[in-house]
PDB file of C-alpha atoms in Angstrom:
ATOM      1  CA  UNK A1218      27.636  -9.043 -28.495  1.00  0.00           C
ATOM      2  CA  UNK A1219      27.231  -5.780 -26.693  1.00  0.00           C
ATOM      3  CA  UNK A1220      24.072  -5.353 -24.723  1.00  0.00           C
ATOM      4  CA  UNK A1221      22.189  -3.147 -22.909  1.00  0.00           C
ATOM      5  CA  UNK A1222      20.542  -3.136 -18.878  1.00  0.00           C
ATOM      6  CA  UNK A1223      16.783  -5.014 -20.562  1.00  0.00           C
ATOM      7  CA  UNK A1224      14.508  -2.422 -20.465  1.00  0.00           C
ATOM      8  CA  UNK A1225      12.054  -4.815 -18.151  1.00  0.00           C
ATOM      9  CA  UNK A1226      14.805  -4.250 -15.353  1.00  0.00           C
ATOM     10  CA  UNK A1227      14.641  -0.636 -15.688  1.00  0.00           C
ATOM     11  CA  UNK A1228      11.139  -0.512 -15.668  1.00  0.00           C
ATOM     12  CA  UNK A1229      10.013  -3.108 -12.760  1.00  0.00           C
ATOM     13  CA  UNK A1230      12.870  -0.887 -10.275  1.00  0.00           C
ATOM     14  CA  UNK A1231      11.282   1.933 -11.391  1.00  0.00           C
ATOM     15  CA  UNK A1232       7.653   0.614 -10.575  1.00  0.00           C
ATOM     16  CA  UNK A1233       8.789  -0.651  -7.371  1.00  0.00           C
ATOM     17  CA  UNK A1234      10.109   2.053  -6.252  1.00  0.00           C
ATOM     18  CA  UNK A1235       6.518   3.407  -7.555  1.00  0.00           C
ATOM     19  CA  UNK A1236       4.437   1.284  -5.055  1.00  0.00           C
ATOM     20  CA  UNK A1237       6.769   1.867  -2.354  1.00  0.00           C
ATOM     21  CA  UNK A1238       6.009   5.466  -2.730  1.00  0.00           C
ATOM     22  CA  UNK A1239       2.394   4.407  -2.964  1.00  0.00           C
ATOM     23  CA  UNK A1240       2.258   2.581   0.517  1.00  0.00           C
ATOM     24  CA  UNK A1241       4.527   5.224   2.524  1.00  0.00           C
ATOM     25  CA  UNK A1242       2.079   8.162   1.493  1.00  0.00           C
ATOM     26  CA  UNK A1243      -1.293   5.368   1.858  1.00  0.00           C
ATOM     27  CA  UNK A1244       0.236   5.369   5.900  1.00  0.00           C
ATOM     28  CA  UNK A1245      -0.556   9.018   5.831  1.00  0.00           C
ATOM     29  CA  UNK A1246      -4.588   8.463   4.914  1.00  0.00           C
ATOM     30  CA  UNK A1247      -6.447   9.148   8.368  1.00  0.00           C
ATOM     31  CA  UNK A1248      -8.682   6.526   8.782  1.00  0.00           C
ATOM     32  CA  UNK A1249     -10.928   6.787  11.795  1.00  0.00           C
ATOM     33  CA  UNK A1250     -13.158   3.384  11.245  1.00  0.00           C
ATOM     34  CA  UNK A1251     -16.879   3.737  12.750  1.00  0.00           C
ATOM     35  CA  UNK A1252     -17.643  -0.445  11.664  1.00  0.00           C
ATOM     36  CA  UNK A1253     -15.666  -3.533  10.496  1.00  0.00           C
ATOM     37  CA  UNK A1254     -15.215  -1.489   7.385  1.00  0.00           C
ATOM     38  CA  UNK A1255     -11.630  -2.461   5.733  1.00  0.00           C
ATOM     39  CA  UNK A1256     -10.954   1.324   5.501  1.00  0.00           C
ATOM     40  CA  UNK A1257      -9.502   4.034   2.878  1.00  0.00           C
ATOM     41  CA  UNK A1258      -5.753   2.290   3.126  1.00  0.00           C
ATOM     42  CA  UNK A1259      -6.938  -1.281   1.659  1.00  0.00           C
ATOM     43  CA  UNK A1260      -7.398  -0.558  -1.984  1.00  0.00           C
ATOM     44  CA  UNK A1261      -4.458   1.743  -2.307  1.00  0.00           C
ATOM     45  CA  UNK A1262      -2.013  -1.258  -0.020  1.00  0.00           C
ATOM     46  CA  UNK A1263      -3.530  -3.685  -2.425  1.00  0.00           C
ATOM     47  CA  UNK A1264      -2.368  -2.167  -5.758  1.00  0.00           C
ATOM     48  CA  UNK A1265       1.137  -1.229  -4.666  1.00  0.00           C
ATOM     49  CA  UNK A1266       1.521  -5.223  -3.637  1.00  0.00           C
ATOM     50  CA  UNK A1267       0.164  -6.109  -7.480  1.00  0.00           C
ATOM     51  CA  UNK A1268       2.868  -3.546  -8.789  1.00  0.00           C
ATOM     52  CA  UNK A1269       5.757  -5.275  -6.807  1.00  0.00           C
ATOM     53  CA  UNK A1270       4.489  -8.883  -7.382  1.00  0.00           C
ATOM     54  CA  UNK A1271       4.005  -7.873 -11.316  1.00  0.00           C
ATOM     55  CA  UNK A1272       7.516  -5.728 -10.861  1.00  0.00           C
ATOM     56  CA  UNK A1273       9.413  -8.647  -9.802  1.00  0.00           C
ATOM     57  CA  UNK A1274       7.945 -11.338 -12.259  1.00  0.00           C
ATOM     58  CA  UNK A1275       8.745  -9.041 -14.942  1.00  0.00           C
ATOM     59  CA  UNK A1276      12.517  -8.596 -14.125  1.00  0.00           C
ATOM     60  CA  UNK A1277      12.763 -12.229 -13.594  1.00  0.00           C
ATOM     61  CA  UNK A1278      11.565 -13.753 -16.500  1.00  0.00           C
ATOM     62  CA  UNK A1279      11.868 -10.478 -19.340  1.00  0.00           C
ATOM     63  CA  UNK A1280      14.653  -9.311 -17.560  1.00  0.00           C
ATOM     64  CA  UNK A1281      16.627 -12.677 -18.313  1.00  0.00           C
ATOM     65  CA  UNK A1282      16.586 -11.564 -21.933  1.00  0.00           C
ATOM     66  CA  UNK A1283      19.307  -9.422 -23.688  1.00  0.00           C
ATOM     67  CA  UNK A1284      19.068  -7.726 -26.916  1.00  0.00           C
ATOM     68  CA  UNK A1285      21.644  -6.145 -28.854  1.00  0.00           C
ATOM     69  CA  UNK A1286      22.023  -2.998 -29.486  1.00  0.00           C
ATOM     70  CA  UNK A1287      21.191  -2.274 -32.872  1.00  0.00           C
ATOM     71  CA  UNK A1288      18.220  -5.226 -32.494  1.00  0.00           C
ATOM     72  CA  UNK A1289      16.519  -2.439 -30.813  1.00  0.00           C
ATOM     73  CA  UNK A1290      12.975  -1.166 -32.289  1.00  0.00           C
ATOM     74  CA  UNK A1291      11.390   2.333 -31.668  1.00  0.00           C
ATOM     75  CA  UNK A1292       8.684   1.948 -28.492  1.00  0.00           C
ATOM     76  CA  UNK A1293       5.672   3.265 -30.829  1.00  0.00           C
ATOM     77  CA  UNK A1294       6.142   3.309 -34.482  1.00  0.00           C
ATOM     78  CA  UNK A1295       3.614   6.087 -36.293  1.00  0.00           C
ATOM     79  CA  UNK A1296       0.938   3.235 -36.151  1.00  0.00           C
ATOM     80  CA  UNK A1297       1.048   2.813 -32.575  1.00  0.00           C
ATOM     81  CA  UNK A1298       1.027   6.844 -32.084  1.00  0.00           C
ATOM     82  CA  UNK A1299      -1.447   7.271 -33.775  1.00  0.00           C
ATOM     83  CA  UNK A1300      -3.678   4.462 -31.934  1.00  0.00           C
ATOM     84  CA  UNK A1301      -2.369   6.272 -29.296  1.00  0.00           C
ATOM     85  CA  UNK A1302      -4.097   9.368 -29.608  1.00  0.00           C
ATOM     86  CA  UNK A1303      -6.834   7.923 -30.225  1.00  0.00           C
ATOM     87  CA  UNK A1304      -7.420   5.835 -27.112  1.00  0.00           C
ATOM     88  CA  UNK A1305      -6.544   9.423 -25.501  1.00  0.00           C
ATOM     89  CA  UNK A1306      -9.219  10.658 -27.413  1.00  0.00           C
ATOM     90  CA  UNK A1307     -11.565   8.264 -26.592  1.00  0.00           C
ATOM     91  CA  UNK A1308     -11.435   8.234 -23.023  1.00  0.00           C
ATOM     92  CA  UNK A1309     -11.414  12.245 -23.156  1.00  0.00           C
ATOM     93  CA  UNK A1310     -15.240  11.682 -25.182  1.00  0.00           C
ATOM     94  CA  UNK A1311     -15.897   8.873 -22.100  1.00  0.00           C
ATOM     95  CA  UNK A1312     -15.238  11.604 -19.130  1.00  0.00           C
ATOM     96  CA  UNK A1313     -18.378  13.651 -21.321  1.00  0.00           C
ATOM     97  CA  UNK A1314     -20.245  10.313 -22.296  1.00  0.00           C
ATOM     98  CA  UNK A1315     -20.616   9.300 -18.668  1.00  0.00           C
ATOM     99  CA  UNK A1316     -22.069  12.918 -17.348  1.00  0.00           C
ATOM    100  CA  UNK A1317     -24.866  12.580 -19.706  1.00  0.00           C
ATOM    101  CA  UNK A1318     -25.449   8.729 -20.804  1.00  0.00           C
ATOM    102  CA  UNK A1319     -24.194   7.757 -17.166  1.00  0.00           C
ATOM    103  CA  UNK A1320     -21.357   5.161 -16.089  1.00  0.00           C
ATOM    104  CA  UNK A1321     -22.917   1.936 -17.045  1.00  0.00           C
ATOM    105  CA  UNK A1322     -23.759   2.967 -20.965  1.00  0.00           C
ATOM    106  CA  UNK A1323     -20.894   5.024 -21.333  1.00  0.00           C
ATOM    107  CA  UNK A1324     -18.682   2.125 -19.982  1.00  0.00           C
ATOM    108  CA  UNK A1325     -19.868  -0.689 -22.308  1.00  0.00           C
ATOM    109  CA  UNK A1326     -19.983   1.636 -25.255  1.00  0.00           C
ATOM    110  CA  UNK A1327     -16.679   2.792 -24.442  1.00  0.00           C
ATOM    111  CA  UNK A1328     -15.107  -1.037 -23.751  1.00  0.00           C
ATOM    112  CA  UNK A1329     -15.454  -2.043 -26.876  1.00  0.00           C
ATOM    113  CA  UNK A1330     -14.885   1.096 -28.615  1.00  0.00           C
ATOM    114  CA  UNK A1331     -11.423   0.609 -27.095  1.00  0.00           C
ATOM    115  CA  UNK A1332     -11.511  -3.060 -27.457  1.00  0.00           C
ATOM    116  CA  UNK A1333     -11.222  -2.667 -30.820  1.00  0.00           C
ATOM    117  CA  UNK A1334      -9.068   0.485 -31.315  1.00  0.00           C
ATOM    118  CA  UNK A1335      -6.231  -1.917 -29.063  1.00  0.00           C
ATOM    119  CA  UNK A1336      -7.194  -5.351 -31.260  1.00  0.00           C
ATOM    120  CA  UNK A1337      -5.147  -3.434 -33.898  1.00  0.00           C
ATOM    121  CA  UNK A1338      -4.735  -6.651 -37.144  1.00  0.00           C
ATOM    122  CA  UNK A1339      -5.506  -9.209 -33.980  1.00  0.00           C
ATOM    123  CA  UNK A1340      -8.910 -11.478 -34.529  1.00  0.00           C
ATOM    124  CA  UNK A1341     -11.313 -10.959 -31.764  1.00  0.00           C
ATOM    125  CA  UNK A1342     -14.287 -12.849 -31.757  1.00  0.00           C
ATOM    126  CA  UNK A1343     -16.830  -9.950 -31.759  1.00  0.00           C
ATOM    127  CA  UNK A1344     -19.267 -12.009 -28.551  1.00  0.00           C
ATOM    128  CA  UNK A1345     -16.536 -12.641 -26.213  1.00  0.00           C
ATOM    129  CA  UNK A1346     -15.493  -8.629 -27.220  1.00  0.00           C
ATOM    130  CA  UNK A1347     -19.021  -7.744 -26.476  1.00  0.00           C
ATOM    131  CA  UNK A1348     -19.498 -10.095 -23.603  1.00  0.00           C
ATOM    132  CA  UNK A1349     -16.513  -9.012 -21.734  1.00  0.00           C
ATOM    133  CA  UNK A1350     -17.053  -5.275 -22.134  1.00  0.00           C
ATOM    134  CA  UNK A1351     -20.494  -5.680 -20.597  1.00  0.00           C
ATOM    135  CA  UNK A1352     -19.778  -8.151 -17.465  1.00  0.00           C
ATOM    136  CA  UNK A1353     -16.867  -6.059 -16.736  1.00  0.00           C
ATOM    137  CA  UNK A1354     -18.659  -2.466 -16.747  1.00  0.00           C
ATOM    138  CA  UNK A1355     -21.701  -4.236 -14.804  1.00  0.00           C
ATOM    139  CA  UNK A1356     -19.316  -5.664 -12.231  1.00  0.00           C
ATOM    140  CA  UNK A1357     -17.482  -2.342 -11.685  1.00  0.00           C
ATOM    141  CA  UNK A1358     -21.177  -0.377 -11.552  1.00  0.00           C
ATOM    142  CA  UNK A1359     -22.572  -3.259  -8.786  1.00  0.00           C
ATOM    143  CA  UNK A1360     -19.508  -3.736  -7.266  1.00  0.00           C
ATOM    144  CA  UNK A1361     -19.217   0.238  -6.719  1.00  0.00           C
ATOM    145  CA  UNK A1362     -23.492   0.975  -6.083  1.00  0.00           C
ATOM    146  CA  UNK A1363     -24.222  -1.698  -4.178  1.00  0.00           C
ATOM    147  CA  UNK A1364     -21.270  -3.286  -3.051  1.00  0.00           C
ATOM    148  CA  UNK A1365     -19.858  -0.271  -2.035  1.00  0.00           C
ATOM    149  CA  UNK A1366     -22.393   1.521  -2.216  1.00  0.00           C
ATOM    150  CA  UNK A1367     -20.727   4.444  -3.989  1.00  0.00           C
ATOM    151  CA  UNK A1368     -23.365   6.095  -6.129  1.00  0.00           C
ATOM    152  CA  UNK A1369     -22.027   6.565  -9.714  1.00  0.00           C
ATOM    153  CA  UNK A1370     -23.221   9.292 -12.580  1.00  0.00           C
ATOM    154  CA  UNK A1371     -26.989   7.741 -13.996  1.00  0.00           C
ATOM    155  CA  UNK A1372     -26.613  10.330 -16.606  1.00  0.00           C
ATOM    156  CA  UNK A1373     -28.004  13.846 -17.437  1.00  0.00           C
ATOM    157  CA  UNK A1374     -30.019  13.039 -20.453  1.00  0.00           C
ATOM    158  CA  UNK A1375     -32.221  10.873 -18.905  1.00  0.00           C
ATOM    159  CA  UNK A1376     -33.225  12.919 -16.511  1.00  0.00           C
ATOM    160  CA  UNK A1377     -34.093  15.755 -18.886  1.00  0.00           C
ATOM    161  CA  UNK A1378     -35.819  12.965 -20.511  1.00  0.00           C
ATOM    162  CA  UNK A1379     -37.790  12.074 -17.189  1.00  0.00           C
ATOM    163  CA  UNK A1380     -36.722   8.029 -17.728  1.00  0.00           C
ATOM    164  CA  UNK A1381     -35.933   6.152 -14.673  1.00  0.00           C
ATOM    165  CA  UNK A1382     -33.203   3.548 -14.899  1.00  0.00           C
ATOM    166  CA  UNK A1383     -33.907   0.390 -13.570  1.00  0.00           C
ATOM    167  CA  UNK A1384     -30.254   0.304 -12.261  1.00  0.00           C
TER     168      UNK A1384
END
């Protein structure tokens, strides 16, 4: 059987080498703290450690795997392009949605719009869909307004419109 480096090798070096380009140019953020504040380097040292962890799982348990050669499937068939473009497409409509319906209706909306463009032939029950794509967009609008307290987009129309959001 002739086989191949596993593509989950390939990939997790790749992505480590990623994150380690990630934390050498996160030492270059200035980051002149006035209060206890964790600072501009946390989030950035934070997601380069989840790439390495994730990295290094993934070449340990996919990369024990070997395939042969002419086992090997295309990445995307013309299905998965196409579902492709169309998750491209839908996130191009979201960077419009959220200047004028604002980042906490544009985010639901658009969660389970691409919930279900990824579910492909998979059963999803349609409440936990629903459920997840609004306590995810509500903890990612708190977490940023008022944990953060990063103001995000409250939308265009509504302003037009003279309505006040009550978030």
């Amino acid at each position: 059987m002739k086989s191949k480096l596993n593509k989950s090798v390939t990939t997790g070096a790749l992505c480590i080498l990623f994150a380690v380009w990630i934390i050498m140019e996160t030492g270059k953020i200035n980051s002149n703290l006035i209060s206890n504040e964790p600072g501009p380097r946390l989030f950035p040292y934070i997601s380069a450690i989840g790439i390495i962890i994730c990295s290094l799982l993934s070449m340990v348990f996919d990369g024990k795997k070997q395939t042969k050669v002419t086992e090997r499937k295309p990445y995307l068939d013309k299905a998965g392009w196409i579902r492709l473009v169309l998750i491209l497409s839908e996130l191009f409509v979201f960077g419009f949605g959220i200047e004028w319906l604002g980042f906490l209706i544009t985010s639901i909306i658009m969660m389970i719009v691409i919930i279900w463009t990824l579910k492909g032939d998979k059963k999803i029950n349609t409440i936990i869909g629903v459920g997840l794509a609004i306590g995810l967009s509500m903890l990612v609008y708190f977490g940023f307004t008022k944990g953060f307290m990063i103001p995000l987009p409250t939308g265009k129309l509504w302003e037009m419109l003279g309505i006040t959001l009550p978030f």
